[in-house]
Amino acid sequence: DVKVTQSSRYLVKRTGEKVFLECVQDMDHENMFWYRQDPGLGLRLIYFSYDVKMKEKGDIPEGYSVSREKKERFSLILESASTNQTSMYLCASSFPDAASSYEQYFGPGTRLTVT
Amino acid sequence: AQRVTQPEKLLSVFKGAPVELKCNYSYSGSPELFWYVQYSRQRLQLLLRHISRESIKGFTADLNKGETSFHLKKPFAQEEDSAMYYCALRPFGGNTPLVFGKGTRLSVIA
C-alpha cells in the first residue's frame, strides 16, 4: 500500500510565525504536490515538485515556499503565517506518467489554524 | 487553460434513488478524467478513472467529448455513498498535476 504521511493532523500557530508542514511518501514517487482544501473552493495547488531540488509554482504560491532535499520528503513552509492561511493542507505523490494507471495518492491532511 | 466545473455544491438524494454528480471540463486537447472521493475523516482517494472504463462501488462515469462532460452515476444510492466528490483532469500523457473541481457533497438520506 502506498503511504503518504503528514507530520501533524492538527496545528495551531500564531500570526507571523514560520510554519513547517512535512510530507513523506514511501513509494519512490518522483512527483509530490501540496494543495490546500477549503469549503466551496475545492483543492487548489500551491506547489509541486518533479524531482529532488526541483519545484514549480501552482495556482496559489503566494506566502508559501517549499523544499525537497530528499526524494521521499516534501516540505511546505509558511514564511510568516497569516489568518487567511488557516486551512486544510493536503500532500500528494505520484509517478510521473503511469498512462492508464495514473493516480495521485493523498496524505491524511494537516488542519492548520492561524490565530 | 484547463478547468473543471462541478455545478452543485450539495446534492441530497434518498436511499435507493439514482445519483448523478455533474462534471464539465474545459480543455482543448485530449484529457484524462478522474473522480476522487473523500469519506468523513478519511483521506482523499481515487474512485475511478475514465481510461479504465471501470465500475467502482456501483459508480460509473462516461467521458462525453462532445459535451465535455464526465458525470458520475449510480443507479441506487446507499447511505455509505455520502461523501465529498471531486472531479479532476489532466492532459493525456502529460506529467502535470491534476486540476480539481470545487467538489460536490453527496448526502444520502435514509
PDB file of C-alpha atoms in Angstrom:
ATOM      1  CA  ASP A   1       0.000   0.000   0.000  1.00  0.00           C
ATOM      2  CA  VAL A   2       1.189   3.485  -0.854  1.00  0.00           C
ATOM      3  CA  LYS A   3       1.738   5.526   2.232  1.00  0.00           C
ATOM      4  CA  VAL A   4       1.766   9.301   2.287  1.00  0.00           C
ATOM      5  CA  THR A   5       2.186  10.666   5.772  1.00  0.00           C
ATOM      6  CA  GLN A   6       1.996  14.209   7.077  1.00  0.00           C
ATOM      7  CA  SER A   7       3.758  15.305  10.240  1.00  0.00           C
ATOM      8  CA  SER A   8       0.733  16.703  12.060  1.00  0.00           C
ATOM      9  CA  ARG A   9      -3.029  16.243  11.865  1.00  0.00           C
ATOM     10  CA  TYR A  10      -3.740  19.493  13.690  1.00  0.00           C
ATOM     11  CA  LEU A  11      -1.573  22.552  14.130  1.00  0.00           C
ATOM     12  CA  VAL A  12      -2.254  25.901  15.801  1.00  0.00           C
ATOM     13  CA  LYS A  13       0.130  28.767  15.134  1.00  0.00           C
ATOM     14  CA  ARG A  14       0.227  32.486  15.775  1.00  0.00           C
ATOM     15  CA  THR A  15       0.229  35.198  13.125  1.00  0.00           C
ATOM     16  CA  GLY A  16       3.759  35.898  11.942  1.00  0.00           C
ATOM     17  CA  GLU A  17       5.214  32.532  12.936  1.00  0.00           C
ATOM     18  CA  LYS A  18       7.204  30.470  10.479  1.00  0.00           C
ATOM     19  CA  VAL A  19       5.419  27.162   9.914  1.00  0.00           C
ATOM     20  CA  PHE A  20       6.758  23.908   8.501  1.00  0.00           C
ATOM     21  CA  LEU A  21       4.456  21.185   7.163  1.00  0.00           C
ATOM     22  CA  GLU A  22       6.202  17.918   6.390  1.00  0.00           C
ATOM     23  CA  CYS A  23       5.164  15.185   3.988  1.00  0.00           C
ATOM     24  CA  VAL A  24       6.807  11.811   3.446  1.00  0.00           C
ATOM     25  CA  GLN A  25       5.960   9.094   0.908  1.00  0.00           C
ATOM     26  CA  ASP A  26       7.343   5.573   0.800  1.00  0.00           C
ATOM     27  CA  MET A  27       6.663   4.574  -2.820  1.00  0.00           C
ATOM     28  CA  ASP A  28       9.659   6.172  -4.503  1.00  0.00           C
ATOM     29  CA  HIS A  29       7.400   8.591  -6.354  1.00  0.00           C
ATOM     30  CA  GLU A  30       9.090  11.309  -8.369  1.00  0.00           C
ATOM     31  CA  ASN A  31       6.166  13.747  -8.155  1.00  0.00           C
ATOM     32  CA  MET A  32       4.965  15.420  -4.979  1.00  0.00           C
ATOM     33  CA  PHE A  33       2.298  18.071  -4.523  1.00  0.00           C
ATOM     34  CA  TRP A  34       0.895  20.445  -1.930  1.00  0.00           C
ATOM     35  CA  TYR A  35      -2.767  21.510  -2.083  1.00  0.00           C
ATOM     36  CA  ARG A  36      -4.970  23.467   0.248  1.00  0.00           C
ATOM     37  CA  GLN A  37      -8.575  22.412   0.662  1.00  0.00           C
ATOM     38  CA  ASP A  38     -11.214  24.983   1.569  1.00  0.00           C
ATOM     39  CA  PRO A  39     -15.020  24.603   1.627  1.00  0.00           C
ATOM     40  CA  GLY A  40     -16.525  25.900  -1.588  1.00  0.00           C
ATOM     41  CA  LEU A  41     -13.117  26.329  -3.210  1.00  0.00           C
ATOM     42  CA  GLY A  42     -12.098  22.706  -3.630  1.00  0.00           C
ATOM     43  CA  LEU A  43      -8.451  21.745  -3.914  1.00  0.00           C
ATOM     44  CA  ARG A  44      -6.048  24.430  -5.033  1.00  0.00           C
ATOM     45  CA  LEU A  45      -2.469  23.616  -5.978  1.00  0.00           C
ATOM     46  CA  ILE A  46       0.196  25.529  -4.064  1.00  0.00           C
ATOM     47  CA  TYR A  47       3.469  23.972  -5.269  1.00  0.00           C
ATOM     48  CA  PHE A  48       4.661  20.757  -6.838  1.00  0.00           C
ATOM     49  CA  SER A  49       7.934  19.010  -7.494  1.00  0.00           C
ATOM     50  CA  TYR A  50       9.021  16.560 -10.187  1.00  0.00           C
ATOM     51  CA  ASP A  51      12.329  15.646  -8.614  1.00  0.00           C
ATOM     52  CA  VAL A  52      14.729  16.377  -5.793  1.00  0.00           C
ATOM     53  CA  LYS A  53      15.603  20.075  -5.541  1.00  0.00           C
ATOM     54  CA  MET A  54      13.047  20.912  -8.228  1.00  0.00           C
ATOM     55  CA  LYS A  55       9.904  22.928  -7.588  1.00  0.00           C
ATOM     56  CA  GLU A  56       7.164  24.522  -9.633  1.00  0.00           C
ATOM     57  CA  LYS A  57       4.592  27.100  -8.596  1.00  0.00           C
ATOM     58  CA  GLY A  58       0.990  26.072  -8.629  1.00  0.00           C
ATOM     59  CA  ASP A  59      -2.065  28.300  -8.713  1.00  0.00           C
ATOM     60  CA  ILE A  60      -1.674  29.955  -5.300  1.00  0.00           C
ATOM     61  CA  PRO A  61       2.035  30.054  -4.303  1.00  0.00           C
ATOM     62  CA  GLU A  62       1.981  33.485  -2.637  1.00  0.00           C
ATOM     63  CA  GLY A  63       3.004  33.315   1.011  1.00  0.00           C
ATOM     64  CA  TYR A  64       4.400  29.788   0.679  1.00  0.00           C
ATOM     65  CA  SER A  65       7.677  28.139  -0.222  1.00  0.00           C
ATOM     66  CA  VAL A  66       8.745  24.506  -0.474  1.00  0.00           C
ATOM     67  CA  SER A  67      11.785  22.342  -0.012  1.00  0.00           C
ATOM     68  CA  ARG A  68      12.644  18.963  -1.472  1.00  0.00           C
ATOM     69  CA  GLU A  69      16.061  17.803  -0.354  1.00  0.00           C
ATOM     70  CA  LYS A  70      15.237  14.085  -0.493  1.00  0.00           C
ATOM     71  CA  LYS A  71      13.032  12.208  -2.918  1.00  0.00           C
ATOM     72  CA  GLU A  72      10.655  10.958  -0.248  1.00  0.00           C
ATOM     73  CA  ARG A  73      10.149  14.254   1.591  1.00  0.00           C
ATOM     74  CA  PHE A  74       8.424  17.463   0.511  1.00  0.00           C
ATOM     75  CA  SER A  75       8.075  20.343   2.945  1.00  0.00           C
ATOM     76  CA  LEU A  76       5.709  23.279   2.766  1.00  0.00           C
ATOM     77  CA  ILE A  77       6.845  26.456   4.505  1.00  0.00           C
ATOM     78  CA  LEU A  78       4.733  29.392   5.528  1.00  0.00           C
ATOM     79  CA  GLU A  79       7.293  32.153   5.925  1.00  0.00           C
ATOM     80  CA  SER A  80       5.067  34.370   8.064  1.00  0.00           C
ATOM     81  CA  ALA A  81       1.734  32.765   8.832  1.00  0.00           C
ATOM     82  CA  SER A  82      -1.400  34.826   8.391  1.00  0.00           C
ATOM     83  CA  THR A  83      -5.002  34.147   9.364  1.00  0.00           C
ATOM     84  CA  ASN A  84      -6.025  33.685   5.721  1.00  0.00           C
ATOM     85  CA  GLN A  85      -3.737  30.659   5.603  1.00  0.00           C
ATOM     86  CA  THR A  86      -5.978  28.824   8.042  1.00  0.00           C
ATOM     87  CA  SER A  87      -6.927  25.763   6.015  1.00  0.00           C
ATOM     88  CA  MET A  88      -6.606  22.023   5.465  1.00  0.00           C
ATOM     89  CA  TYR A  89      -3.328  21.214   3.709  1.00  0.00           C
ATOM     90  CA  LEU A  90      -3.072  18.047   1.634  1.00  0.00           C
ATOM     91  CA  CYS A  91       0.100  16.456   0.362  1.00  0.00           C
ATOM     92  CA  ALA A  92       0.061  14.023  -2.566  1.00  0.00           C
ATOM     93  CA  SER A  93       2.527  11.993  -4.602  1.00  0.00           C
ATOM     94  CA  SER A  94       2.574  10.099  -7.897  1.00  0.00           C
ATOM     95  CA  PHE A  95       4.738   8.504 -10.537  1.00  0.00           C
ATOM     96  CA  PRO A  96       5.330  10.844 -13.484  1.00  0.00           C
ATOM     97  CA  ASP A  97       3.204   9.206 -16.103  1.00  0.00           C
ATOM     98  CA  ALA A  98       1.688   5.829 -15.444  1.00  0.00           C
ATOM     99  CA  ALA A  99      -0.546   6.059 -18.525  1.00  0.00           C
ATOM    100  CA  SER A 100      -3.672   4.046 -17.820  1.00  0.00           C
ATOM    101  CA  SER A 101      -2.927   3.681 -14.131  1.00  0.00           C
ATOM    102  CA  TYR A 102      -2.057   7.259 -13.174  1.00  0.00           C
ATOM    103  CA  GLU A 103      -3.042   8.118  -9.644  1.00  0.00           C
ATOM    104  CA  GLN A 104      -2.197  10.811  -7.125  1.00  0.00           C
ATOM    105  CA  TYR A 105      -2.035   9.398  -3.596  1.00  0.00           C
ATOM    106  CA  PHE A 106      -3.002  11.726  -0.794  1.00  0.00           C
ATOM    107  CA  GLY A 107      -1.930  12.114   2.794  1.00  0.00           C
ATOM    108  CA  PRO A 108      -4.434  12.474   5.653  1.00  0.00           C
ATOM    109  CA  GLY A 109      -4.112  16.252   5.727  1.00  0.00           C
ATOM    110  CA  THR A 110      -2.957  18.842   8.255  1.00  0.00           C
ATOM    111  CA  ARG A 111      -5.557  21.228   9.599  1.00  0.00           C
ATOM    112  CA  LEU A 112      -3.720  24.456  10.288  1.00  0.00           C
ATOM    113  CA  THR A 113      -5.267  27.226  12.346  1.00  0.00           C
ATOM    114  CA  VAL A 114      -3.515  30.589  12.468  1.00  0.00           C
ATOM    115  CA  THR A 115      -4.672  32.848  15.301  1.00  0.00           C
TER     116      THR A 115
ATOM    117  CA  ALA B   1      -6.101  26.524 -19.671  1.00  0.00           C
ATOM    118  CA  GLN B   2      -7.725  23.571 -18.018  1.00  0.00           C
ATOM    119  CA  ARG B   3     -10.847  23.986 -15.928  1.00  0.00           C
ATOM    120  CA  VAL B   4     -13.201  21.613 -14.167  1.00  0.00           C
ATOM    121  CA  THR B   5     -16.698  22.694 -13.169  1.00  0.00           C
ATOM    122  CA  GLN B   6     -18.926  20.915 -10.698  1.00  0.00           C
ATOM    123  CA  PRO B   7     -22.125  22.953 -10.677  1.00  0.00           C
ATOM    124  CA  GLU B   8     -23.628  21.513  -7.492  1.00  0.00           C
ATOM    125  CA  LYS B   9     -22.086  22.189  -4.092  1.00  0.00           C
ATOM    126  CA  LEU B  10     -24.548  19.870  -2.374  1.00  0.00           C
ATOM    127  CA  LEU B  11     -26.700  17.059  -3.674  1.00  0.00           C
ATOM    128  CA  SER B  12     -29.204  15.297  -1.448  1.00  0.00           C
ATOM    129  CA  VAL B  13     -30.924  12.091  -2.549  1.00  0.00           C
ATOM    130  CA  PHE B  14     -32.951   9.388  -0.840  1.00  0.00           C
ATOM    131  CA  LYS B  15     -31.540   5.935  -0.319  1.00  0.00           C
ATOM    132  CA  GLY B  16     -32.302   3.786  -3.347  1.00  0.00           C
ATOM    133  CA  ALA B  17     -32.697   6.760  -5.686  1.00  0.00           C
ATOM    134  CA  PRO B  18     -30.420   7.290  -8.704  1.00  0.00           C
ATOM    135  CA  VAL B  19     -27.477   9.614  -8.325  1.00  0.00           C
ATOM    136  CA  GLU B  20     -25.803  11.816 -10.900  1.00  0.00           C
ATOM    137  CA  LEU B  21     -22.933  14.104  -9.944  1.00  0.00           C
ATOM    138  CA  LYS B  22     -22.177  16.513 -12.752  1.00  0.00           C
ATOM    139  CA  CYS B  23     -18.735  17.404 -14.045  1.00  0.00           C
ATOM    140  CA  ASN B  24     -17.909  19.568 -17.050  1.00  0.00           C
ATOM    141  CA  TYR B  25     -14.434  20.388 -18.215  1.00  0.00           C
ATOM    142  CA  SER B  26     -12.660  22.854 -20.424  1.00  0.00           C
ATOM    143  CA  TYR B  27      -9.541  21.687 -22.223  1.00  0.00           C
ATOM    144  CA  SER B  28      -8.623  21.970 -25.887  1.00  0.00           C
ATOM    145  CA  GLY B  29      -6.568  18.780 -26.044  1.00  0.00           C
ATOM    146  CA  SER B  30      -7.196  15.179 -25.081  1.00  0.00           C
ATOM    147  CA  PRO B  31      -7.937  14.888 -21.360  1.00  0.00           C
ATOM    148  CA  GLU B  32      -7.698  12.236 -18.704  1.00  0.00           C
ATOM    149  CA  LEU B  33     -10.624  12.477 -16.296  1.00  0.00           C
ATOM    150  CA  PHE B  34     -10.887  11.162 -12.753  1.00  0.00           C
ATOM    151  CA  TRP B  35     -13.306  11.076  -9.843  1.00  0.00           C
ATOM    152  CA  TYR B  36     -11.895  11.276  -6.314  1.00  0.00           C
ATOM    153  CA  VAL B  37     -13.902  10.723  -3.138  1.00  0.00           C
ATOM    154  CA  GLN B  38     -13.378  11.768   0.459  1.00  0.00           C
ATOM    155  CA  TYR B  39     -15.425   9.997   3.119  1.00  0.00           C
ATOM    156  CA  SER B  40     -15.811  11.550   6.535  1.00  0.00           C
ATOM    157  CA  ARG B  41     -12.491  11.608   8.412  1.00  0.00           C
ATOM    158  CA  GLN B  42     -10.708   9.700   5.635  1.00  0.00           C
ATOM    159  CA  ARG B  43      -8.131  10.773   3.095  1.00  0.00           C
ATOM    160  CA  LEU B  44      -8.947  11.715  -0.465  1.00  0.00           C
ATOM    161  CA  GLN B  45      -8.813   8.632  -2.682  1.00  0.00           C
ATOM    162  CA  LEU B  46      -9.295   7.733  -6.312  1.00  0.00           C
ATOM    163  CA  LEU B  47     -12.751   6.396  -7.138  1.00  0.00           C
ATOM    164  CA  LEU B  48     -12.382   5.831 -10.850  1.00  0.00           C
ATOM    165  CA  ARG B  49     -10.593   6.991 -13.987  1.00  0.00           C
ATOM    166  CA  HIS B  50     -12.224   7.271 -17.397  1.00  0.00           C
ATOM    167  CA  ILE B  51      -9.440   5.476 -19.224  1.00  0.00           C
ATOM    168  CA  SER B  52     -10.060   2.262 -17.283  1.00  0.00           C
ATOM    169  CA  ARG B  53     -13.791   2.231 -18.045  1.00  0.00           C
ATOM    170  CA  GLU B  54     -14.348   0.563 -14.689  1.00  0.00           C
ATOM    171  CA  SER B  55     -17.210   0.470 -12.234  1.00  0.00           C
ATOM    172  CA  ILE B  56     -16.291   1.005  -8.612  1.00  0.00           C
ATOM    173  CA  LYS B  57     -18.806   0.623  -5.757  1.00  0.00           C
ATOM    174  CA  GLY B  58     -21.556   0.707  -8.383  1.00  0.00           C
ATOM    175  CA  PHE B  59     -20.432   4.075  -9.773  1.00  0.00           C
ATOM    176  CA  THR B  60     -19.739   4.644 -13.459  1.00  0.00           C
ATOM    177  CA  ALA B  61     -18.702   7.682 -15.468  1.00  0.00           C
ATOM    178  CA  ASP B  62     -18.552   8.113 -19.224  1.00  0.00           C
ATOM    179  CA  LEU B  63     -16.426  10.691 -20.943  1.00  0.00           C
ATOM    180  CA  ASN B  64     -18.543  12.669 -23.416  1.00  0.00           C
ATOM    181  CA  LYS B  65     -16.149  14.695 -25.526  1.00  0.00           C
ATOM    182  CA  GLY B  66     -18.953  16.384 -27.448  1.00  0.00           C
ATOM    183  CA  GLU B  67     -20.496  17.788 -24.287  1.00  0.00           C
ATOM    184  CA  THR B  68     -17.138  17.967 -22.467  1.00  0.00           C
ATOM    185  CA  SER B  69     -18.656  16.140 -19.532  1.00  0.00           C
ATOM    186  CA  PHE B  70     -17.741  13.298 -17.189  1.00  0.00           C
ATOM    187  CA  HIS B  71     -20.767  12.816 -14.983  1.00  0.00           C
ATOM    188  CA  LEU B  72     -20.661  10.263 -12.169  1.00  0.00           C
ATOM    189  CA  LYS B  73     -23.677   7.980 -11.912  1.00  0.00           C
ATOM    190  CA  LYS B  74     -25.047   5.274  -9.673  1.00  0.00           C
ATOM    191  CA  PRO B  75     -28.470   3.658 -10.148  1.00  0.00           C
ATOM    192  CA  PHE B  76     -29.289   3.140  -6.455  1.00  0.00           C
ATOM    193  CA  ALA B  77     -27.729   5.365  -3.786  1.00  0.00           C
ATOM    194  CA  GLN B  78     -26.648   3.891  -0.462  1.00  0.00           C
ATOM    195  CA  GLU B  79     -26.087   5.716   2.825  1.00  0.00           C
ATOM    196  CA  GLU B  80     -22.380   4.861   2.720  1.00  0.00           C
ATOM    197  CA  ASP B  81     -22.075   6.843  -0.512  1.00  0.00           C
ATOM    198  CA  SER B  82     -22.410  10.074   1.481  1.00  0.00           C
ATOM    199  CA  ALA B  83     -19.111  11.870   0.938  1.00  0.00           C
ATOM    200  CA  MET B  84     -17.355  14.714  -0.855  1.00  0.00           C
ATOM    201  CA  TYR B  85     -16.737  14.004  -4.543  1.00  0.00           C
ATOM    202  CA  TYR B  86     -14.185  15.781  -6.715  1.00  0.00           C
ATOM    203  CA  CYS B  87     -13.830  15.608 -10.482  1.00  0.00           C
ATOM    204  CA  ALA B  88     -10.272  16.081 -11.778  1.00  0.00           C
ATOM    205  CA  LEU B  89      -8.498  16.431 -15.101  1.00  0.00           C
ATOM    206  CA  ARG B  90      -5.032  16.332 -16.565  1.00  0.00           C
ATOM    207  CA  PRO B  91      -3.739  16.386 -20.167  1.00  0.00           C
ATOM    208  CA  PHE B  92      -3.447  12.891 -21.592  1.00  0.00           C
ATOM    209  CA  GLY B  93       0.093  11.606 -21.480  1.00  0.00           C
ATOM    210  CA  GLY B  94       1.459  14.710 -19.802  1.00  0.00           C
ATOM    211  CA  ASN B  95       3.242  14.874 -16.473  1.00  0.00           C
ATOM    212  CA  THR B  96       1.216  17.678 -14.928  1.00  0.00           C
ATOM    213  CA  PRO B  97      -0.742  17.918 -11.691  1.00  0.00           C
ATOM    214  CA  LEU B  98      -4.415  17.141 -11.555  1.00  0.00           C
ATOM    215  CA  VAL B  99      -6.774  20.096 -11.809  1.00  0.00           C
ATOM    216  CA  PHE B 100      -9.701  19.645  -9.451  1.00  0.00           C
ATOM    217  CA  GLY B 101     -13.236  20.954  -9.441  1.00  0.00           C
ATOM    218  CA  LYS B 102     -14.670  22.558  -6.335  1.00  0.00           C
ATOM    219  CA  GLY B 103     -16.386  19.389  -5.253  1.00  0.00           C
ATOM    220  CA  THR B 104     -19.925  18.189  -4.620  1.00  0.00           C
ATOM    221  CA  ARG B 105     -21.081  16.949  -1.251  1.00  0.00           C
ATOM    222  CA  LEU B 106     -23.432  13.999  -1.656  1.00  0.00           C
ATOM    223  CA  SER B 107     -25.831  13.329   1.175  1.00  0.00           C
ATOM    224  CA  VAL B 108     -27.875  10.131   1.012  1.00  0.00           C
ATOM    225  CA  ILE B 109     -30.939  10.276   3.221  1.00  0.00           C
ATOM    226  CA  ALA B 110     -32.294   7.095   4.772  1.00  0.00           C
TER     227      ALA B 110
END
